[in-house]
XYZ file of C-alpha atoms in Angstrom:
474
model
C -19.796 -31.800 14.048
C -17.976 -29.056 15.984
C -19.512 -28.088 19.315
C -19.305 -24.437 20.311
C -18.933 -23.154 23.858
C -21.571 -20.436 23.779
C -24.299 -19.062 21.527
C -25.099 -15.386 20.900
C -28.545 -14.396 19.625
C -28.824 -10.865 18.253
C -25.938 -9.803 16.028
C -26.311 -6.054 16.196
C -23.283 -3.998 17.208
C -23.441 -5.066 20.873
C -24.017 -8.738 20.065
C -21.260 -8.860 17.466
C -18.750 -7.112 19.706
C -19.514 -9.355 22.668
C -19.169 -12.416 20.424
C -15.762 -11.192 19.209
C -14.733 -10.451 22.799
C -15.740 -13.957 23.880
C -13.831 -15.582 21.020
C -10.799 -13.446 21.737
C -10.724 -14.774 25.300
C -10.440 -18.390 24.185
C -14.027 -19.566 23.734
C -15.794 -20.720 20.574
C -18.973 -18.886 19.573
C -22.021 -19.663 17.433
C -24.198 -16.703 16.446
C -27.749 -16.250 15.193
C -29.933 -13.365 14.083
C -33.343 -13.103 12.454
C -31.786 -10.769 9.872
C -30.285 -12.900 7.087
C -27.994 -10.049 6.067
C -26.433 -9.930 9.516
C -25.899 -13.691 9.427
C -24.202 -13.396 6.050
C -22.067 -10.435 7.147
C -20.936 -12.126 10.363
C -20.151 -15.342 8.497
C -17.751 -13.376 6.315
C -16.226 -11.334 9.166
C -15.739 -14.362 11.385
C -13.966 -16.517 8.811
C -10.836 -18.052 10.312
C -12.008 -17.595 13.888
C -13.508 -20.139 16.262
C -16.906 -18.748 15.336
C -19.815 -19.797 13.189
C -23.288 -18.590 12.312
C -26.471 -20.656 12.398
C -29.255 -19.916 9.956
C -31.993 -21.238 12.270
C -32.478 -21.577 16.018
C -32.627 -25.406 15.784
C -29.239 -25.287 14.053
C -27.896 -23.062 16.838
C -29.168 -25.467 19.507
C -27.550 -28.429 17.699
C -24.052 -26.932 17.504
C -23.781 -25.873 21.166
C -22.123 -28.037 23.778
C -24.293 -29.115 26.708
C -25.447 -27.716 28.975
C -26.074 -25.011 26.423
C -25.147 -21.437 27.254
C -26.982 -18.867 25.130
C -26.587 -15.093 25.437
C -29.493 -13.054 24.074
C -28.591 -9.531 22.956
C -31.944 -8.365 21.653
C -34.117 -5.321 22.498
C -35.933 -5.554 25.824
C -39.600 -6.480 25.754
C -41.419 -8.495 23.120
C -38.232 -9.574 21.310
C -36.959 -11.335 24.443
C -40.256 -13.160 24.956
C -40.357 -14.161 21.285
C -36.843 -15.624 21.456
C -37.664 -17.508 24.645
C -40.822 -18.947 23.107
C -38.860 -20.132 20.068
C -35.981 -21.544 22.116
C -37.934 -23.270 24.879
C -38.885 -26.380 22.808
C -35.260 -26.698 21.650
C -33.644 -26.577 25.090
C -33.172 -29.229 27.767
C -32.957 -29.226 31.559
C -29.843 -27.442 32.877
C -29.431 -25.300 29.737
C -28.796 -21.629 30.503
C -30.398 -18.607 28.865
C -28.741 -15.239 29.533
C -30.581 -11.978 28.849
C -27.934 -9.305 28.291
C -30.389 -6.540 27.383
C -31.935 -3.827 29.543
C -34.949 -5.832 30.677
C -37.024 -4.667 33.624
C -36.089 -6.763 36.644
C -39.693 -7.863 37.199
C -39.815 -9.234 33.646
C -36.667 -11.205 34.385
C -38.317 -12.645 37.489
C -41.390 -13.630 35.430
C -39.364 -15.294 32.679
C -37.238 -17.205 35.170
C -40.364 -18.549 36.879
C -41.826 -19.583 33.528
C -38.687 -21.507 32.512
C -38.001 -23.096 35.881
C -40.480 -26.022 35.543
C -38.668 -27.061 32.348
C -35.338 -27.007 34.196
C -34.041 -24.177 32.012
C -31.946 -21.742 34.048
C -32.426 -18.041 33.361
C -29.834 -15.359 34.064
C -30.503 -11.633 33.798
C -27.172 -9.938 33.147
C -26.751 -6.190 32.997
C -24.120 -5.137 30.459
C -22.631 -1.634 30.567
C -19.932 0.003 28.514
C -21.520 0.583 25.140
C -20.253 -0.973 21.942
C -16.586 -0.324 22.752
C -16.992 -1.833 26.190
C -18.665 -4.901 24.689
C -15.619 -5.462 22.515
C -12.831 -4.578 24.929
C -14.337 -5.241 28.373
C -17.722 -4.222 29.804
C -18.975 -4.204 33.364
C -21.241 -7.211 33.846
C -24.005 -7.520 36.455
C -25.393 -11.101 36.440
C -28.190 -12.382 38.630
C -30.166 -15.634 38.723
C -29.499 -19.196 39.930
C -26.054 -19.352 41.512
C -25.302 -22.751 39.978
C -26.048 -21.302 36.530
C -23.750 -18.360 37.231
C -20.898 -20.720 38.124
C -21.200 -22.360 34.683
C -20.998 -19.034 32.827
C -18.564 -17.376 35.237
C -15.433 -18.475 33.295
C -16.729 -16.668 30.205
C -18.085 -13.563 31.938
C -15.045 -12.906 34.101
C -12.719 -13.242 31.101
C -14.625 -10.821 28.852
C -15.310 -8.226 31.577
C -13.170 -5.140 32.085
C -10.171 -5.897 34.265
C -9.167 -3.597 37.141
C -6.617 -4.073 39.962
C -9.311 -5.599 42.198
C -10.269 -8.163 39.533
C -12.799 -8.518 36.716
C -15.700 -6.038 36.663
C -18.177 -8.859 37.090
C -19.639 -10.635 40.075
C -22.681 -12.615 41.126
C -25.299 -10.196 42.462
C -28.129 -12.430 43.629
C -31.137 -14.467 42.655
C -33.954 -13.641 40.252
C -33.787 -10.192 38.704
C -30.943 -8.933 40.911
C -28.574 -8.329 38.004
C -31.070 -6.361 35.967
C -32.086 -4.409 39.073
C -28.518 -3.225 39.625
C -28.220 -2.331 35.927
C -31.433 -0.307 36.170
C -30.051 1.720 39.067
C -26.736 2.073 37.242
C -28.637 3.671 34.377
C -30.578 5.917 36.753
C -27.293 7.204 38.202
C -26.080 7.629 34.625
C -29.119 9.822 33.859
C -28.409 11.944 36.921
C -24.712 12.497 36.267
C -25.284 13.312 32.593
C -27.866 15.921 33.611
C -25.476 17.464 36.142
C -22.704 17.706 33.555
C -25.074 19.246 31.013
C -26.112 21.920 33.523
C -22.499 22.824 34.206
C -21.920 22.997 30.440
C -24.952 25.300 30.140
C -23.589 27.651 32.782
C -20.187 27.737 31.124
C -21.838 28.572 27.832
C -24.670 30.876 28.965
C -23.176 32.637 31.977
C -19.493 32.733 30.989
C -19.835 32.782 27.196
C -17.281 29.998 26.788
C -16.763 28.280 23.453
C -16.908 24.521 23.026
C -13.118 24.419 22.615
C -12.610 26.341 25.868
C -15.001 23.996 27.657
C -13.177 21.007 26.169
C -9.987 22.209 27.851
C -11.707 22.682 31.220
C -13.365 19.246 31.242
C -10.114 17.603 30.155
C -8.360 19.308 33.072
C -11.090 18.225 35.489
C -10.850 14.655 34.257
C -7.176 14.631 35.218
C -8.143 15.316 38.849
C -10.697 14.188 41.414
C -13.553 14.336 38.884
C -11.907 11.624 36.797
C -14.670 9.551 35.247
C -15.808 8.166 31.931
C -18.622 10.696 31.553
C -16.321 13.665 32.224
C -13.769 12.171 29.819
C -16.234 11.788 26.956
C -17.681 15.256 27.650
C -14.253 16.701 26.910
C -14.018 14.598 23.742
C -17.497 15.612 22.568
C -16.808 19.306 23.153
C -13.613 19.075 21.112
C -15.269 17.531 18.031
C -15.816 19.551 14.844
C -18.724 19.138 12.437
C -17.218 18.387 8.983
C -20.243 19.872 7.222
C -20.204 23.311 8.871
C -16.765 23.423 10.579
C -18.591 24.434 13.752
C -18.278 22.549 17.038
C -20.369 19.439 16.514
C -22.171 19.872 19.851
C -23.451 23.266 18.654
C -25.336 21.783 15.690
C -27.035 19.005 17.669
C -30.721 19.640 18.446
C -31.343 20.164 22.171
C -33.795 17.302 22.676
C -32.578 14.293 24.678
C -33.976 10.800 24.134
C -34.451 8.040 26.674
C -35.085 4.296 26.587
C -36.887 4.022 29.911
C -34.353 2.751 32.450
C -34.097 6.130 34.195
C -37.885 6.285 34.437
C -37.959 2.721 35.801
C -35.497 3.755 38.511
C -37.679 6.688 39.529
C -40.841 4.592 39.507
C -39.268 1.881 41.635
C -37.869 4.431 44.095
C -41.393 5.819 44.560
C -42.667 2.276 45.150
C -40.006 1.641 47.792
C -40.217 5.087 49.377
C -36.622 6.090 48.636
C -35.717 9.696 47.778
C -33.637 9.985 44.580
C -34.379 13.590 43.516
C -31.305 14.077 41.334
C -32.244 11.058 39.236
C -35.914 12.036 39.176
C -35.276 15.528 37.835
C -32.871 14.119 35.244
C -35.845 12.219 33.813
C -37.960 15.395 34.018
C -35.248 17.401 32.244
C -35.225 15.005 29.305
C -38.997 15.279 29.092
C -38.837 19.097 29.174
C -36.190 18.998 26.446
C -38.661 17.179 24.199
C -40.957 20.235 24.270
C -38.715 21.966 21.726
C -41.414 23.783 19.751
C -43.219 24.865 22.927
C -39.972 26.119 24.458
C -39.165 28.181 21.384
C -42.573 29.884 21.585
C -42.378 30.316 25.357
C -38.987 31.995 25.020
C -40.660 34.750 22.984
C -43.130 35.724 25.719
C -41.732 34.613 29.097
C -39.130 36.986 30.476
C -36.063 36.130 32.538
C -32.958 37.851 33.873
C -29.812 38.356 31.751
C -27.799 35.159 31.692
C -24.317 36.659 31.431
C -22.180 36.580 34.589
C -20.061 39.688 35.222
C -17.918 38.438 38.102
C -14.634 36.551 38.418
C -14.591 33.781 35.803
C -11.917 31.754 37.615
C -13.971 31.737 40.815
C -17.043 30.631 38.844
C -15.170 27.772 37.158
C -13.627 26.592 40.420
C -17.048 26.649 42.070
C -18.576 24.777 39.129
C -15.960 22.043 39.478
C -16.580 21.652 43.208
C -20.374 21.825 42.816
C -20.327 19.163 40.123
C -18.129 16.903 42.243
C -20.463 17.093 45.222
C -23.617 16.712 43.126
C -22.173 13.580 41.508
C -21.519 12.135 44.968
C -25.149 12.762 45.959
C -26.274 10.961 42.815
C -24.262 7.862 43.751
C -25.530 8.158 47.344
C -29.144 8.171 46.160
C -28.572 5.175 43.882
C -26.948 3.105 46.609
C -29.721 4.032 49.075
C -32.201 2.597 46.583
C -30.095 -0.544 46.135
C -29.977 -1.071 49.914
C -33.761 -0.768 50.250
C -34.354 -3.086 47.282
C -32.027 -5.630 48.853
C -34.337 -5.803 51.866
C -37.586 -5.593 49.903
C -36.751 -8.262 47.310
C -34.365 -10.442 49.319
C -31.466 -9.868 46.918
C -28.824 -9.491 49.681
C -26.791 -7.010 47.688
C -23.164 -6.366 48.574
C -22.802 -2.629 47.930
C -19.005 -2.785 48.147
C -18.968 -5.421 45.409
C -21.355 -3.402 43.240
C -19.113 -0.347 43.604
C -16.113 -2.504 42.673
C -17.854 -3.839 39.551
C -18.622 -0.251 38.520
C -14.985 0.900 38.810
C -14.221 -0.262 35.265
C -15.917 -0.908 31.962
C -19.254 0.764 32.704
C -20.608 4.193 31.793
C -20.614 5.522 35.377
C -17.085 4.381 36.242
C -15.310 7.080 38.224
C -12.442 7.637 40.608
C -14.861 8.263 43.490
C -16.176 4.691 43.276
C -13.016 3.438 44.967
C -13.884 5.611 47.964
C -17.487 4.413 47.817
C -16.284 0.814 47.755
C -14.076 1.417 50.799
C -16.974 3.007 52.690
C -19.259 -0.002 52.163
C -16.412 -2.443 52.781
C -15.935 -0.954 56.251
C -19.660 -0.626 56.998
C -21.835 -2.914 54.901
C -25.054 -1.526 56.405
C -24.114 2.144 55.878
C -27.531 3.825 55.435
C -26.225 6.695 53.299
C -22.840 7.559 51.819
C -23.181 11.162 52.950
C -22.621 10.193 56.596
C -19.469 8.157 55.972
C -16.505 10.037 57.437
C -14.757 10.504 54.077
C -17.864 11.988 52.516
C -18.853 14.078 55.538
C -15.650 16.044 55.032
C -16.347 16.480 51.318
C -19.976 17.519 51.829
C -19.008 20.080 54.456
C -16.200 21.420 52.261
C -18.016 21.469 48.912
C -21.480 22.428 50.128
C -20.722 26.165 49.918
C -19.619 26.067 46.233
C -22.699 24.023 45.301
C -24.952 26.519 47.084
C -23.163 29.434 45.398
C -23.520 27.879 41.926
C -27.233 27.143 42.425
C -27.713 30.746 43.593
C -25.929 32.132 40.533
C -27.931 29.893 38.204
C -31.170 31.050 39.817
C -30.065 34.675 39.719
C -29.356 34.427 35.978
C -32.361 32.317 35.047
C -30.318 29.266 33.996
C -32.194 26.012 34.718
C -30.310 23.686 37.067
C -32.767 20.989 38.076
C -30.093 18.443 38.952
C -27.739 20.708 40.884
C -30.640 22.227 42.802
C -32.111 18.791 43.587
C -28.706 17.602 44.817
C -28.354 20.597 47.127
C -31.883 20.176 48.447
C -31.253 16.459 49.013
C -28.289 17.348 51.232
C -30.203 20.112 53.020
C -33.169 17.827 53.596
C -31.039 14.914 54.790
C -29.063 17.061 57.240
C -32.165 18.713 58.746
C -32.920 17.330 62.198
C -36.399 18.817 61.899
C -38.411 19.260 58.692
C -41.815 20.925 58.127
C -43.425 17.499 57.656
C -45.109 18.012 61.047
C -47.365 20.600 59.369
C -48.086 18.194 56.504
C -49.067 15.508 59.007
C -51.273 17.978 60.897
C -53.047 18.860 57.657
C -53.531 15.175 56.837
C -55.018 14.520 60.252
C -57.344 17.531 59.920
C -58.884 16.596 56.582
C -58.509 12.827 56.622
C -58.042 11.653 60.213
C -54.707 10.115 59.200
C -53.267 10.412 62.737
C -49.794 11.552 63.751
C -46.943 10.718 66.106
C -45.818 13.117 68.860
C -42.305 14.266 69.723
C -42.979 13.644 73.425
C -44.276 10.078 73.023
C -42.595 6.790 71.952
C -42.295 6.181 68.211
C -45.094 4.047 66.832
C -47.844 5.539 69.006
C -50.313 7.527 66.913
C -52.814 10.210 67.845
C -55.801 11.961 66.302
C -57.172 15.417 67.028
C -60.890 15.837 66.249
C -61.699 18.662 63.853
C -63.430 20.659 66.557
C -60.288 20.555 68.704
C -58.184 21.873 65.813
C -60.455 24.922 65.756
C -59.614 25.911 69.370
C -57.331 28.884 69.843
């Protein structure tokens, strides 16, 4: 009986494309899915390739070489647990299970601990790049036992996107490290998509630009310093025509954005760790607000706002929008990497931020030209607390801060919501403020709750309390 190098469970679009990618890089693949139609379809498509389909999980386990390597590409949550429960009796010590879905990193930690007594090694591997990336080269973010990673490394590094610095794949750490990095990746993705959508809104609402005109602008921006996958696909999307109405396709899409939870997870974890990521947070809020479609339609009838049309110099507005978007995107990356650094300390992951930036330079959804600069910053100073204070970015922040402030002012003046751009500006303003009004907050807390405070004229760590009666003295 033929023995196959790796198994793939879950033959949806992502699973099928990853399986084809793996086979195309010289490895043999056995696939399985609970859906008999998918098994039948893949059996037909894979004819003539070093690929097969198993009709049951025991059959899949039998045809895999040992130690078995099995990649699960199933929806996060109950489906992963169900597959693990079915596979566990079929596997042996040293076999490797890889979860390629968007599982929460704490779930990955739990599953790894559950499988460890049986000697089954569990790898949580973030996969980014969508269906096309899965087929032609995604960014891969694996975490788990290092010895397990070394056994799957030959496959992962071959199927990953390839950039001048190497494959967009690298070992990120123990436990749920890989899924943690993927979670933050998706949080940054939320933030950047929100920023781009706000710029699109201002082009449309304030400048009255058509989708075709905006397509040209985003295509031009993508050829410069804003070069990134999300800017690139924005230009493509804005240039598409709806065959049914002959209108720009973007204009017939309902303005309600969905979400699968990874952005929310990022925000929740940042709150747990005490890390400020306002651009990402408001991106989650914006998607929630967008879901209030019926309420918004009714509110628009009764709540007044200023005229949205801008009467000034259009070229100045567009140039400022470009610069504002560039700076806001940088703050989004800065917030994400600040969270990664804190998580590294909190969970013992020992993240290498330069390596994470390198992995993100190709294949993934948030790949961008600026990531090379981010990588260089962390390569020179591994413990850099925030990208905004690296010399390269200091110059950019000081140069582009004025356009971002101007754009936020114009949006506010014309009643155009800009949650992400405003949050990015406020993040910079807050971070660069040597003194914030938090002293008043702390005074209030001490007054009503005896929470104590530190003093500017005493060593850090010493705390003081003022009795209520003393607060009342004038």
